[in-house]
C-alpha cells in the first residue's frame, strides 16, 4: 500500500467525536474513555491494528485493516493516535485510499516519546475500534525522507526532488541522490553514481545528466548525519528512447588521379539528429575497409559536402578510400571507393641517329625509342637545322615511318655540299626527348675525282 501522509492537526476528545445528529438521546447512550460505542445491528466490522513501522524521531507509519460484511455501513475509518494509554483523548487519522488494508504516515511527533494507537471505523452513528498498541519515537536517527519524484525525464537527463521529513536530530554533513541502472540489481547507495546537493526549503532537488537513453534507473535520496546514512525509498524511472543516431554518409568519388595525389568528394546526407564532431576521409593501400585508425584527413570547412586532395600517395598503387562522419553516437562511414595511382612517366630515351644514303639533295636517317619512359609515345621523328645549332621540333621536321620502336625518315630537297645538324625526337605525356645530334653533309652536285667522302659522320663540337 502507498502510505497516506497526514499531519496531526485534528485534536479532539472522545466526547467531541460523538456526532450531534442523534441529539441528546444518543449522547446518553454513548460510552466515554476507551469503551466501545454502542453499535447498531448493521455495523459489525472486524478491525485489526497493524504494527508501527518506519519509526523515527518525529514520525512513524501506522497500519490497520478492516473486514466488513455486506450489511456493514462504514463512512470513515483509519487510526486513532493518543499520548494516553487510556485513549481518552486522541487524534483521528482518516484513511482515504478506500482499501481494506491501509497505512498512514504520522508526523510532527516528539522525539523519545511513547504513543498509543488503534484502528477505528465509524458508521455515521457509532465507532468501532481494534486493539490498542504502542510505539516509541527515537531520540535520534539517520535522516528520513518522503517519496522521491522525477520530472522532465528526457533521453539523458531527469529532474529529481525529495522532501526531508526529519534531519535526524543532528546537522546534515552530506546529502543528495544516488542512482544506478536497474539492470545492475540492488538498491543504489553512495557507492554508486552520486550527485550531491544541499537541502533547500526542507527538500533536495537535483538535475541528473549523462544518463543512457531508453534505460531504467533506480534512484534514492540520501543524507548523512551523526547517526549515519539515511535513504529514501527507491524511485524507478525510464529515460526516453534516443532520437539520435549515426550520421549517413554517401559514396566517395575520386578524380584527378596522378602518381601521388587524388581528389576525393562525398556528401553527408543525414547528420543523425545531433551535431557533427568531425568529418573527412580515411584511406589505406592495405585494408579494403579503411577506418580513421588508418590514414585520415579531417575536413574542417562548413557544410555537408566534403572535398579534399589526398597527397603523399605511392605511384602505381591501389588505394581504398571512404568518407566518414562522427557525432555523439559514433563514427559512420560511406561506401568504399577503389582507385589506382598512375605510374610515374619520364621522358623517352632514344638511340643515336644512323645515317644511310646521302645524295646532293638529301639523306636517309634512322633511330629507335629504347624506353618510352612509362608513358605512351604519341609522336616521333627527326628535326634538323642548316649549318650550326641544336635542332628542335620547332625547326625542320622529318616524318618518321615504322610500326615498332625503330623508325626512319628521308630528307629531300636539300642543298648540295651543305652541312646539316640532325636529331631524332620522341614525345610522350611527360614531353619531348631528343637524341644526340648528328652532322650530315650532302654531296656535291657534280663530284670530281679526289673529293672528300660523304657524309662527314663526325664533326668538331665547336661546329655544333
Short mmCIF file of C-alpha atoms in Angstrom, two decimals:
data_model
loop_
_atom_site.label_atom_id
_atom_site.label_comp_id
_atom_site.label_asym_id
_atom_site.label_seq_id
_atom_site.Cartn_x
_atom_site.Cartn_y
_atom_site.Cartn_z
CA UNK A 1 0.00 0.00 0.00
CA UNK A 2 1.18 3.55 -0.69
CA UNK A 3 1.43 5.41 2.67
CA UNK A 4 -1.01 8.27 3.16
CA UNK A 5 0.72 11.26 4.70
CA UNK A 6 -1.45 13.08 7.27
CA UNK A 7 -0.31 15.79 9.70
CA UNK A 8 -1.74 15.68 13.20
CA UNK A 9 -3.96 18.73 13.23
CA UNK A 10 -7.35 17.37 14.39
CA UNK A 11 -7.24 17.13 18.24
CA UNK A 12 -10.49 16.33 19.96
CA UNK A 13 -11.76 14.34 22.97
CA UNK A 14 -13.89 11.23 22.68
CA UNK A 15 -16.91 13.25 23.67
CA UNK A 16 -16.34 15.58 20.71
CA UNK A 17 -16.22 12.58 18.43
CA UNK A 18 -19.84 11.71 19.07
CA UNK A 19 -21.95 13.21 16.33
CA UNK A 20 -24.77 15.57 17.19
CA UNK A 21 -27.13 14.14 14.64
CA UNK A 22 -28.77 11.81 17.22
CA UNK A 23 -29.35 14.56 19.72
CA UNK A 24 -29.36 14.18 23.43
CA UNK A 25 -30.71 10.62 23.35
CA UNK A 26 -27.63 9.20 21.64
CA UNK A 27 -25.33 11.23 23.86
CA UNK A 28 -26.80 9.46 26.89
CA UNK A 29 -26.16 6.08 25.26
CA UNK A 30 -22.54 6.84 24.32
CA UNK A 31 -19.67 5.43 26.31
CA UNK A 32 -16.70 7.53 27.37
CA UNK A 33 -12.95 6.83 27.69
CA UNK A 34 -11.73 3.69 25.95
CA UNK A 35 -15.12 1.96 25.95
CA UNK A 36 -16.52 0.94 22.59
CA UNK A 37 -19.52 2.88 21.22
CA UNK A 38 -22.82 1.08 21.05
CA UNK A 39 -23.14 -0.46 17.59
CA UNK A 40 -26.34 -0.75 15.61
CA UNK A 41 -27.05 -4.27 14.42
CA UNK A 42 -25.90 -3.48 10.88
CA UNK A 43 -22.43 -2.25 11.98
CA UNK A 44 -20.02 -5.02 12.92
CA UNK A 45 -16.72 -4.64 11.04
CA UNK A 46 -13.72 -6.65 12.18
CA UNK A 47 -10.80 -4.27 12.81
CA UNK A 48 -7.12 -5.21 13.06
CA UNK A 49 -4.49 -2.78 14.34
CA UNK A 50 -1.21 -3.26 12.47
CA UNK A 51 2.39 -2.87 13.56
CA UNK A 52 4.06 0.54 13.71
CA UNK A 53 6.93 0.73 11.19
CA UNK A 54 9.47 3.26 9.91
CA UNK A 55 9.65 4.84 13.36
CA UNK A 56 11.89 7.87 13.71
CA UNK A 57 12.20 10.94 15.95
CA UNK A 58 9.11 12.79 14.79
CA UNK A 59 7.08 10.25 12.89
CA UNK A 60 6.10 6.69 12.08
CA UNK A 61 3.96 4.64 9.72
CA UNK A 62 0.83 3.10 11.30
CA UNK A 63 -1.32 0.46 9.63
CA UNK A 64 -4.53 -1.43 10.04
CA UNK A 65 -7.21 -3.40 8.21
CA UNK A 66 -10.98 -3.64 8.15
CA UNK A 67 -13.11 -6.64 7.29
CA UNK A 68 -16.76 -5.75 6.71
CA UNK A 69 -19.76 -7.80 5.74
CA UNK A 70 -22.25 -6.87 3.03
CA UNK A 71 -24.54 -5.25 5.62
CA UNK A 72 -21.75 -3.22 7.17
CA UNK A 73 -22.00 0.57 6.82
CA UNK A 74 -18.68 2.41 7.10
CA UNK A 75 -18.46 6.12 6.47
CA UNK A 76 -14.84 6.52 7.54
CA UNK A 77 -12.02 4.52 9.05
CA UNK A 78 -8.36 4.88 9.92
CA UNK A 79 -6.15 5.22 13.01
CA UNK A 80 -6.72 6.84 16.39
CA UNK A 81 -3.49 8.18 17.92
CA UNK A 82 -3.09 9.23 21.53
CA UNK A 83 -0.49 10.15 24.11
CA UNK A 84 -2.63 8.36 26.70
CA UNK A 85 -2.84 4.59 27.08
CA UNK A 86 -6.50 5.02 28.00
CA UNK A 87 -7.11 6.66 24.61
CA UNK A 88 -9.27 9.20 26.49
CA UNK A 89 -8.02 11.81 24.08
CA UNK A 90 -6.81 11.09 20.60
CA UNK A 91 -6.18 12.36 17.12
CA UNK A 92 -8.28 10.83 14.36
CA UNK A 93 -6.29 9.96 11.21
CA UNK A 94 -8.59 9.07 8.34
CA UNK A 95 -7.71 6.61 5.60
CA UNK A 96 -8.66 7.88 2.17
CA UNK A 97 -7.46 5.19 -0.26
CA UNK A 98 -10.64 3.09 0.03
CA UNK A 99 -8.71 -0.17 0.59
CA UNK A 100 -9.48 -2.64 3.37
CA UNK A 101 -5.79 -2.60 4.35
CA UNK A 102 -4.32 0.85 4.91
CA UNK A 103 -1.25 2.64 6.27
CA UNK A 104 -0.80 6.22 7.38
CA UNK A 105 2.32 8.31 7.90
CA UNK A 106 2.22 10.21 11.17
CA UNK A 107 4.41 13.27 11.55
CA UNK A 108 5.11 16.14 13.96
CA UNK A 109 5.59 13.79 16.91
CA UNK A 110 8.01 14.39 19.80
CA UNK A 111 11.38 12.58 19.99
CA UNK A 112 11.74 9.77 22.54
CA UNK A 113 8.03 9.63 23.45
CA UNK A 114 5.61 6.70 23.65
CA UNK A 115 2.35 6.89 21.68
CA UNK A 116 -0.73 4.66 21.59
CA UNK A 117 -2.89 3.87 18.59
CA UNK A 118 -5.61 1.60 17.26
CA UNK A 119 -7.62 1.05 14.11
CA UNK A 120 -11.13 2.54 14.06
CA UNK A 121 -14.23 2.63 11.88
CA UNK A 122 -17.28 4.94 12.02
CA UNK A 123 -20.71 4.12 10.62
CA UNK A 124 -22.21 7.55 10.95
CA UNK A 125 -23.79 6.56 14.24
CA UNK A 126 -21.08 4.90 16.30
CA UNK A 127 -17.39 3.95 16.41
CA UNK A 128 -15.66 0.55 16.48
CA UNK A 129 -12.02 0.10 17.48
CA UNK A 130 -9.30 -2.51 17.17
CA UNK A 131 -6.62 -3.49 19.64
CA UNK A 132 -4.63 -0.62 21.19
CA UNK A 133 -0.90 -0.82 20.50
CA UNK A 134 2.04 1.42 21.29
CA UNK A 135 5.34 2.63 19.84
CA UNK A 136 8.10 4.98 20.98
CA UNK A 137 9.80 7.53 18.76
CA UNK A 138 13.58 7.60 18.68
CA UNK A 139 15.81 10.14 20.40
CA UNK A 140 17.92 10.45 17.25
CA UNK A 141 18.18 8.67 13.92
CA UNK A 142 19.53 8.84 10.41
CA UNK A 143 17.75 11.30 8.08
CA UNK A 144 14.24 10.32 6.93
CA UNK A 145 12.74 11.16 3.54
CA UNK A 146 9.40 11.30 1.83
CA UNK A 147 8.77 9.77 -1.59
CA UNK A 148 11.25 10.88 -4.29
CA UNK A 149 9.76 12.20 -7.54
CA UNK A 150 11.12 12.81 -11.04
CA UNK A 151 10.06 15.36 -13.65
CA UNK A 152 11.27 16.39 -17.11
CA UNK A 153 12.65 12.92 -17.84
CA UNK A 154 14.47 13.07 -21.17
CA UNK A 155 16.81 10.87 -23.16
CA UNK A 156 19.82 11.57 -20.96
CA UNK A 157 18.51 13.66 -18.04
CA UNK A 158 15.89 13.97 -15.31
CA UNK A 159 14.98 16.45 -12.56
CA UNK A 160 14.69 14.93 -9.07
CA UNK A 161 13.04 16.10 -5.86
CA UNK A 162 12.56 14.59 -2.41
CA UNK A 163 11.23 16.10 0.84
CA UNK A 164 13.24 15.67 4.05
CA UNK A 165 10.84 14.50 6.76
CA UNK A 166 13.42 14.50 9.54
CA UNK A 167 17.07 15.52 9.55
CA UNK A 168 17.52 13.11 12.48
CA UNK A 169 18.42 15.49 15.29
CA UNK A 170 21.88 16.47 14.03
CA UNK A 171 23.32 18.55 11.23
CA UNK A 172 23.49 17.02 7.76
CA UNK A 173 27.09 16.67 6.61
CA UNK A 174 26.25 15.48 3.09
CA UNK A 175 23.11 14.97 1.05
CA UNK A 176 21.97 14.32 -2.49
CA UNK A 177 20.84 11.47 -4.74
CA UNK A 178 22.45 8.15 -5.63
CA UNK A 179 21.48 6.09 -8.65
CA UNK A 180 22.39 3.18 -10.94
CA UNK A 181 20.92 1.22 -13.80
CA UNK A 182 18.20 -1.12 -12.65
CA UNK A 183 19.76 -4.00 -14.60
CA UNK A 184 22.74 -3.83 -12.19
CA UNK A 185 20.44 -5.10 -9.41
CA UNK A 186 20.05 -3.98 -5.81
CA UNK A 187 19.30 -0.63 -4.23
CA UNK A 188 21.52 2.33 -5.14
CA UNK A 189 23.89 3.54 -2.43
CA UNK A 190 26.51 6.26 -2.04
CA UNK A 191 28.99 3.80 -3.58
CA UNK A 192 27.18 4.09 -6.93
CA UNK A 193 26.64 7.23 -9.03
CA UNK A 194 26.07 10.24 -6.78
CA UNK A 195 25.02 13.84 -7.28
CA UNK A 196 25.45 15.91 -4.12
CA UNK A 197 23.11 18.83 -3.37
CA UNK A 198 22.40 20.89 -0.26
CA UNK A 199 18.86 20.96 1.18
CA UNK A 200 16.68 23.93 0.33
CA UNK A 201 13.27 24.57 1.87
CA UNK A 202 13.27 21.18 3.57
CA UNK A 203 13.82 19.27 0.33
CA UNK A 204 16.53 18.07 -2.03
CA UNK A 205 16.35 18.90 -5.74
CA UNK A 206 18.87 17.94 -8.40
CA UNK A 207 19.22 17.60 -12.17
CA UNK A 208 20.75 14.35 -13.40
CA UNK A 209 22.59 14.33 -16.72
CA UNK A 210 24.70 11.91 -18.71
CA UNK A 211 22.13 9.10 -18.46
CA UNK A 212 21.70 6.48 -21.15
CA UNK A 213 18.59 6.70 -23.36
CA UNK A 214 15.82 4.11 -23.03
CA UNK A 215 17.27 2.81 -19.75
CA UNK A 216 15.69 2.03 -16.36
CA UNK A 217 17.36 3.63 -13.32
CA UNK A 218 16.88 3.11 -9.58
CA UNK A 219 17.26 6.34 -7.62
CA UNK A 220 17.26 7.21 -3.90
CA UNK A 221 17.73 10.42 -1.95
CA UNK A 222 20.30 10.17 0.82
CA UNK A 223 21.73 12.27 3.64
CA UNK A 224 24.40 11.77 6.27
CA UNK A 225 24.19 12.99 9.88
CA UNK A 226 25.73 11.98 13.23
CA UNK A 227 23.61 8.81 13.34
CA UNK A 228 24.57 7.53 9.90
CA UNK A 229 23.23 7.48 6.36
CA UNK A 230 19.53 7.68 5.64
CA UNK A 231 17.96 6.73 2.31
CA UNK A 232 14.59 7.39 0.79
CA UNK A 233 12.52 4.70 -0.86
CA UNK A 234 13.65 3.76 -4.36
CA UNK A 235 12.27 5.59 -7.37
CA UNK A 236 12.47 3.75 -10.70
CA UNK A 237 12.34 5.79 -13.89
CA UNK A 238 12.96 5.05 -17.57
CA UNK A 239 14.70 7.58 -19.78
CA UNK A 240 13.19 8.31 -23.17
CA UNK A 241 14.34 6.43 -26.24
CA UNK A 242 17.01 8.32 -28.14
CA UNK A 243 16.23 10.12 -31.38
CA UNK A 244 19.95 10.47 -32.03
CA UNK A 245 21.57 8.06 -34.47
CA UNK A 246 24.69 7.62 -36.54
CA UNK A 247 25.13 10.01 -39.43
CA UNK A 248 24.55 8.82 -43.00
CA UNK A 249 27.44 9.28 -45.46
CA UNK A 250 27.27 8.96 -49.24
CA UNK A 251 29.71 7.22 -51.57
CA UNK A 252 33.08 8.78 -52.40
CA UNK A 253 34.06 9.82 -55.92
CA UNK A 254 37.71 10.02 -56.96
CA UNK A 255 39.05 12.35 -59.68
CA UNK A 256 42.31 13.85 -60.93
CA UNK A 257 44.38 10.78 -60.10
CA UNK A 258 48.12 11.28 -60.53
CA UNK A 259 51.19 9.37 -59.44
CA UNK A 260 50.98 10.77 -55.89
CA UNK A 261 47.65 12.60 -55.48
CA UNK A 262 43.91 12.22 -55.98
CA UNK A 263 40.87 14.46 -55.45
CA UNK A 264 38.00 12.94 -53.43
CA UNK A 265 34.45 14.14 -52.82
CA UNK A 266 31.46 12.88 -50.80
CA UNK A 267 28.31 14.18 -49.09
CA UNK A 268 26.79 13.68 -45.63
CA UNK A 269 23.10 13.04 -46.25
CA UNK A 270 21.97 12.92 -42.59
CA UNK A 271 23.71 14.31 -39.51
CA UNK A 272 21.90 11.82 -37.24
CA UNK A 273 19.87 14.29 -35.19
CA UNK A 274 22.89 15.74 -33.37
CA UNK A 275 25.91 17.90 -34.09
CA UNK A 276 28.85 16.50 -36.05
CA UNK A 277 32.09 16.26 -34.10
CA UNK A 278 34.36 15.58 -37.09
CA UNK A 279 34.19 14.58 -40.76
CA UNK A 280 36.59 13.75 -43.56
CA UNK A 281 38.17 10.85 -45.46
CA UNK A 282 40.19 7.79 -44.49
CA UNK A 283 42.17 5.55 -46.82
CA UNK A 284 44.55 2.62 -46.96
CA UNK A 285 46.51 0.61 -49.53
CA UNK A 286 46.34 -2.49 -47.32
CA UNK A 287 42.82 -2.64 -45.85
CA UNK A 288 39.80 -2.81 -48.16
CA UNK A 289 37.68 -1.26 -45.36
CA UNK A 290 39.69 1.72 -44.13
CA UNK A 291 38.81 3.44 -40.84
CA UNK A 292 40.00 6.54 -39.02
CA UNK A 293 42.65 4.31 -37.47
CA UNK A 294 44.32 4.22 -40.90
CA UNK A 295 45.39 7.39 -42.69
CA UNK A 296 42.73 10.09 -42.41
CA UNK A 297 42.21 13.69 -43.45
CA UNK A 298 39.71 15.80 -41.50
CA UNK A 299 37.66 18.32 -43.48
CA UNK A 300 37.14 21.47 -41.41
CA UNK A 301 35.12 23.54 -43.86
CA UNK A 302 31.43 24.11 -43.08
CA UNK A 303 28.65 22.28 -44.86
CA UNK A 304 27.80 18.67 -45.59
CA UNK A 305 29.74 18.39 -48.85
CA UNK A 306 33.26 17.09 -48.33
CA UNK A 307 36.09 17.74 -50.79
CA UNK A 308 39.79 17.08 -50.24
CA UNK A 309 43.02 16.22 -52.03
CA UNK A 310 44.87 13.11 -50.92
CA UNK A 311 48.62 13.59 -51.10
CA UNK A 312 51.73 11.55 -50.41
CA UNK A 313 50.42 8.53 -52.34
CA UNK A 314 52.71 5.93 -53.90
CA UNK A 315 52.80 5.62 -57.68
CA UNK A 316 51.05 2.74 -59.40
CA UNK A 317 49.39 1.63 -56.11
CA UNK A 318 45.80 0.59 -55.42
CA UNK A 319 44.06 2.50 -52.62
CA UNK A 320 40.72 2.15 -50.80
CA UNK A 321 39.06 5.36 -49.63
CA UNK A 322 35.77 6.34 -47.98
CA UNK A 323 34.27 9.36 -46.23
CA UNK A 324 33.39 9.36 -42.52
CA UNK A 325 31.29 11.48 -40.16
CA UNK A 326 31.42 11.38 -36.35
CA UNK A 327 28.66 12.54 -33.97
CA UNK A 328 27.64 11.72 -30.39
CA UNK A 329 26.50 8.24 -31.40
CA UNK A 330 29.79 7.25 -33.03
CA UNK A 331 31.50 7.16 -36.43
CA UNK A 332 29.63 6.39 -39.64
CA UNK A 333 31.34 5.52 -42.94
CA UNK A 334 30.32 5.82 -46.57
CA UNK A 335 30.81 3.31 -49.34
CA UNK A 336 34.41 2.33 -50.14
CA UNK A 337 35.86 3.52 -53.45
CA UNK A 338 38.92 1.88 -55.03
CA UNK A 339 41.45 3.66 -57.27
CA UNK A 340 45.00 3.16 -58.54
CA UNK A 341 47.57 5.90 -58.81
CA UNK A 342 49.39 6.42 -62.09
CA UNK A 343 52.86 5.19 -62.85
CA UNK A 344 55.46 7.96 -62.91
CA UNK A 345 56.22 8.99 -66.51
CA UNK A 346 59.63 10.31 -67.61
CA UNK A 347 60.92 11.46 -70.99
CA UNK A 348 61.57 8.74 -73.56
CA UNK A 349 65.09 7.53 -74.32
CA UNK A 350 66.36 7.36 -77.93
CA UNK A 351 69.24 5.65 -79.68
CA UNK A 352 71.85 7.53 -81.72
CA UNK A 353 70.89 8.58 -85.23
CA UNK A 354 72.12 6.31 -88.00
CA UNK A 355 72.75 7.95 -91.42
CA UNK A 356 72.01 5.93 -94.53
CA UNK A 357 72.27 7.04 -98.16
CA UNK A 358 73.49 10.61 -98.74
CA UNK A 359 72.85 12.47 -102.02
CA UNK A 360 73.39 16.05 -103.18
CA UNK A 361 69.73 16.74 -102.37
CA UNK A 362 69.10 14.67 -99.28
CA UNK A 363 69.85 11.73 -96.95
CA UNK A 364 68.21 8.85 -95.13
CA UNK A 365 68.32 8.55 -91.28
CA UNK A 366 67.02 6.04 -88.71
CA UNK A 367 66.77 5.73 -84.89
CA UNK A 368 64.74 3.88 -82.25
CA UNK A 369 62.94 4.56 -78.96
CA UNK A 370 64.80 2.48 -76.41
CA UNK A 371 62.45 3.40 -73.48
CA UNK A 372 59.01 5.02 -73.65
CA UNK A 373 59.51 6.47 -70.12
CA UNK A 374 56.49 4.71 -68.66
CA UNK A 375 54.13 6.57 -70.94
CA UNK A 376 52.81 6.38 -74.47
CA UNK A 377 54.87 7.81 -77.35
CA UNK A 378 52.48 9.97 -79.32
CA UNK A 379 54.95 11.31 -81.91
CA UNK A 380 58.46 10.50 -83.17
CA UNK A 381 60.68 11.66 -85.98
CA UNK A 382 63.70 13.84 -86.82
CA UNK A 383 64.43 17.55 -86.77
CA UNK A 384 67.36 19.42 -88.31
CA UNK A 385 68.95 22.82 -88.92
CA UNK A 386 71.40 24.04 -91.57
CA UNK A 387 74.94 24.87 -90.57
CA UNK A 388 75.26 25.17 -86.81
CA UNK A 389 72.90 24.93 -83.83
CA UNK A 390 70.83 22.40 -81.92
CA UNK A 391 67.65 21.44 -83.73
CA UNK A 392 64.27 21.08 -82.01
CA UNK A 393 60.77 20.22 -83.23
CA UNK A 394 60.28 23.94 -83.77
CA UNK A 395 62.77 23.67 -86.67
CA UNK A 396 62.62 21.45 -89.73
CA UNK A 397 60.94 18.11 -89.08
CA UNK A 398 61.00 14.81 -90.94
CA UNK A 399 58.02 12.46 -90.74
CA UNK A 400 59.01 9.06 -89.38
CA UNK A 401 57.83 5.69 -90.62
CA UNK A 402 57.87 2.33 -88.86
CA UNK A 403 55.48 0.48 -86.58
CA UNK A 404 57.75 -0.67 -83.78
CA UNK A 405 60.25 1.25 -81.69
CA UNK A 406 62.54 1.75 -84.71
CA UNK A 407 61.69 4.50 -87.17
CA UNK A 408 63.21 6.03 -90.33
CA UNK A 409 62.87 9.18 -92.45
CA UNK A 410 64.26 10.64 -95.69
CA UNK A 411 65.20 14.28 -96.18
CA UNK A 412 64.77 15.65 -99.71
CA UNK A 413 65.12 18.96 -101.49
CA UNK A 414 68.27 19.90 -99.64
CA UNK A 415 71.22 21.93 -100.94
CA UNK A 416 74.31 20.12 -102.27
CA UNK A 417 77.54 20.18 -100.31
CA UNK A 418 75.78 21.63 -97.21
CA UNK A 419 76.17 20.81 -93.50
CA UNK A 420 73.03 19.74 -91.63
CA UNK A 421 72.67 19.07 -87.87
CA UNK A 422 70.01 16.42 -87.19
CA UNK A 423 68.47 14.81 -84.08
CA UNK A 424 65.82 12.14 -83.51
CA UNK A 425 62.95 13.01 -81.16
CA UNK A 426 60.04 11.25 -79.36
CA UNK A 427 57.10 12.75 -77.43
CA UNK A 428 55.07 11.16 -74.56
CA UNK A 429 52.88 12.52 -71.71
CA UNK A 430 55.95 13.94 -69.98
CA UNK A 431 57.24 15.88 -73.00
CA UNK A 432 59.71 15.59 -75.91
CA UNK A 433 63.11 13.92 -75.71
CA UNK A 434 65.98 14.17 -78.24
CA UNK A 435 68.87 12.00 -79.29
CA UNK A 436 72.44 13.23 -79.53
CA UNK A 437 72.99 15.46 -82.62
CA UNK A 438 74.45 14.04 -85.83
CA UNK A 439 76.22 16.06 -88.60
CA UNK A 440 75.41 15.18 -92.20
CA UNK A 441 76.97 16.93 -95.26
CA UNK A 442 75.25 16.49 -98.58
CA UNK A 443 77.35 15.58 -101.63
CA UNK A 444 78.42 17.88 -104.44
CA UNK A 445 76.08 18.15 -107.32
CA UNK A 446 78.86 17.08 -109.74
CA UNK A 447 81.55 15.27 -107.75
CA UNK A 448 85.10 15.09 -109.11
CA UNK A 449 87.86 12.68 -108.52
CA UNK A 450 89.59 13.37 -105.23
CA UNK A 451 86.54 14.88 -103.48
CA UNK A 452 86.00 14.05 -99.84
CA UNK A 453 83.86 11.09 -98.84
CA UNK A 454 80.33 11.94 -97.77
CA UNK A 455 78.77 12.19 -95.29
CA UNK A 456 81.12 13.50 -92.66
CA UNK A 457 79.98 11.42 -89.71
CA UNK A 458 81.84 13.32 -87.08
CA UNK A 459 82.41 16.95 -86.60
CA UNK A 460 84.21 19.04 -84.03
CA UNK A 461 81.83 20.03 -81.20
CA UNK A 462 82.75 23.64 -81.87
CA UNK A 463 80.84 23.43 -85.10
CA UNK A 464 77.55 22.49 -83.29
#
